Amino acid sequence: MKRYESYKDSGIEWIGEIPEHWIIKRIKHTTYVKGRIGWQGLRSEEFLEVGESYVVTGTDFKDGKINWNSCYQITKERYDEDPYIQLKEDDLLITKDGTIGKIALVKDIPTIATLNSGVFVTRPKTEDYITGFMYWILVSDVFDSFFNNNKSGSTILHLYQNVFNEFRFICPTLVEQTQIAKYLDQKTTKIDKLIADKQNLIALLNEERTAMINQAVTKGLNPNVPMKDSGVEWLGEIPAHWEVKKLRYLINIKSGKGFSNDDIDPNGIYPVYGGNGILGYTNDFTSSDVDLIVGRVGAYCGNVYLVTGSKWISDNALQIQTTQDYLFLYYLLKFLDLNRLANKSAQPLITGTMIKSETIAMPNMSEQKSIVKQIEREELRIKNLLGTINQEIELLKEYKTALISEVVTGKIDVRDEVIANCHAEPVEAHSLAN
C-alpha cells in the first residue's frame, strides 16, 4: 500500500517513524479524563433494575459501544453527587481495572448516565483530535505497547490516571483524522463481517456434528433399513433389528475413590479424572477397569468423558465399565444428556441408579463398531474444516490488528483511498508487507 512522502522519528520506541507533518501530543494536554473515586460509598445493593440514571461498567462494553440494556441504574441523587463523571454523547470510555484498555464510544444515551468504578471517561478539551480518531488510537497496538511499558510489577493490573495522562499519541491534521477514522470504520466492519460469517459456519458445523452423531446412535447408518416403534416417546422409531434395553443390563457403575487437591502431584504420571475431565496427575496409581466416567455432583454433573491409559478416578465421578463398544456407548451417553437427570438442588447430583434406569436402543456389536468408524471419519472431516476456519479467523484478526496499527501510525497512507469503494474491495488475511 502507498506510503507518505517523507517520515521522521517519532521519539517513541513502539511507534517508530511517522509522517513528517504529523505531531505528537499527550493525553494530559489534550484530554478531559475522569474516573469515579469512592463516590460516597456506592454499594451494589443500590443498583436498580429501573432507576433514573444508568451506571456504566466495563462489562457493559460491547463491540465498541455501550450495551445500555445490560447497565444497572441508580437514583438521580446518586447521579448528581459527581458531575465530573456524568456522561455526554460521543464521550470515549476506557477500562482501567480488570481487562485494561477496553474501549467504548458513548452513543444514543437513553437518559442521564454516569460511571461505575473501573472506567475513565475521556473527551477532547482542545482541537487537536476528533473522538473517532482517538477511538482507533486506543484500540490499536500503540496503546497496548504504552500500557505494557508502563504497568507496575504488581500482579493486580490497573491503569492509573497519572500514567494514562502521560500517554503520547500521534496527531495528523483533523482532515486526515477524519479520513483515517472513516477508512478504518469501513475496513474493520468488512473484516468483522467476514469473521462473523466464519464463526457462523463453525456453529453450523458443530450442529452438523451433533446431528450426525445423534442420528447414527439412534437410527443407524442405513436409511433404508426396516424400522419399528421403540415404544419410547423421545426415541421414536428405531431399526427393526435393534433391541430396546435398560442401561443396567449393559453397564456396571461405581463411585470413584476419594481424592483431595493435596494429592495432586505436578510431576505425577497417572491422570486423575473427575467430573470436569482430568483434574491433575498423581504418582499414586489406582487400577480400575473403567471405560468412561460421568460427573456425579455439582456444576459438572452428567458430563461424560473417555478414559484412556492408566487411571485414577476421583470421588466426584462415576466409573462406567461396559462389555459393549465403549466408544459407541460414549456417543450414546452424550446424546442422552445425563445432566437432565440431576436433582435441582443447590448441589446437583446424579446416581448410578438414575443412569442405569435409562432406556436405550442398541445394535449388535458389529454394527456398533461400524457406527463408531463412520462417526470418527465424519468427526475428522469436521475437525479439519474447523481447524482451517479457525486459522482463517486468526489470520483475519491479525490482519485487522496490523491494519489499524499501520494506518494510525502513518505507515500507510489512506488519503487517496476512495471510501465509497471500500465495500467492493476484497479483504484477505495477508501480511501488510504484501
Coordinates of N, CA, C and O in Angstrom, one line a residue, residues 3 19 46 209 231 237 254 270-271 285 367 388 391 399 412 416 427 430:
R3 N 2.8 4.7 0.8 CA 3.3 5.4 2.0 C 3.3 6.9 1.8 O 3.1 7.4 0.7
P19 N 4.8 10.1 9.6 CA 4.9 11.1 8.5 C 5.4 12.5 9.0 O 5.2 12.9 10.2
E46 N -27.4 -0.8 45.9 CA -28.1 0.4 45.5 C -28.4 0.3 44.0 O -29.2 1.2 43.5
R209 N -22.3 -31.8 13.3 CA -21.6 -32.9 14.0 C -22.5 -33.5 15.0 O -22.6 -34.8 15.1
G231 N -41.3 -47.8 21.3 CA -42.1 -47.7 22.5 C -41.6 -46.7 23.5 O -42.2 -46.5 24.5
E237 N -39.0 -44.1 16.3 CA -38.7 -45.3 15.5 C -37.2 -45.6 15.5 O -36.3 -44.7 15.5
K254 N -19.7 -47.6 39.5 CA -19.3 -47.4 40.8 C -18.7 -46.1 41.0 O -18.3 -45.4 40.0
Y270 N 0.1 -40.4 36.5 CA -1.2 -41.0 36.3 C -2.3 -39.9 36.3 O -2.4 -39.2 37.3
P271 N -3.1 -39.8 35.3 CA -4.2 -38.8 35.3 C -5.3 -39.1 36.3 O -5.7 -40.2 36.5
F285 N -0.9 -44.7 41.9 CA -1.6 -45.4 40.9 C -2.8 -46.2 41.5 O -2.6 -46.9 42.5
E367 N -22.4 -53.8 14.4 CA -22.9 -52.6 13.9 C -22.5 -51.4 14.8 O -22.2 -50.3 14.3
T388 N -9.2 -25.3 9.8 CA -9.0 -24.4 8.7 C -9.7 -23.1 8.9 O -9.1 -22.0 8.8
Q391 N -8.2 -21.1 11.7 CA -6.9 -20.5 11.3 C -7.2 -19.2 10.5 O -6.6 -18.2 10.6
Y399 N -4.7 -9.6 10.7 CA -4.7 -8.6 9.7 C -5.4 -7.3 10.1 O -4.9 -6.2 9.9
I412 N 1.1 3.5 6.4 CA 0.5 3.5 5.1 C -0.4 4.8 5.0 O -1.0 5.3 6.0
D416 N -5.8 8.8 -0.3 CA -6.3 8.7 -1.6 C -7.3 7.6 -1.8 O -7.8 7.3 -2.9
V427 N -11.1 -8.3 1.0 CA -10.3 -8.3 2.1 C -9.7 -9.7 2.4 O -10.5 -10.6 2.5
H430 N -3.7 -11.2 4.9 CA -2.3 -11.3 4.4 C -1.4 -10.3 5.1 O -1.9 -9.4 5.8

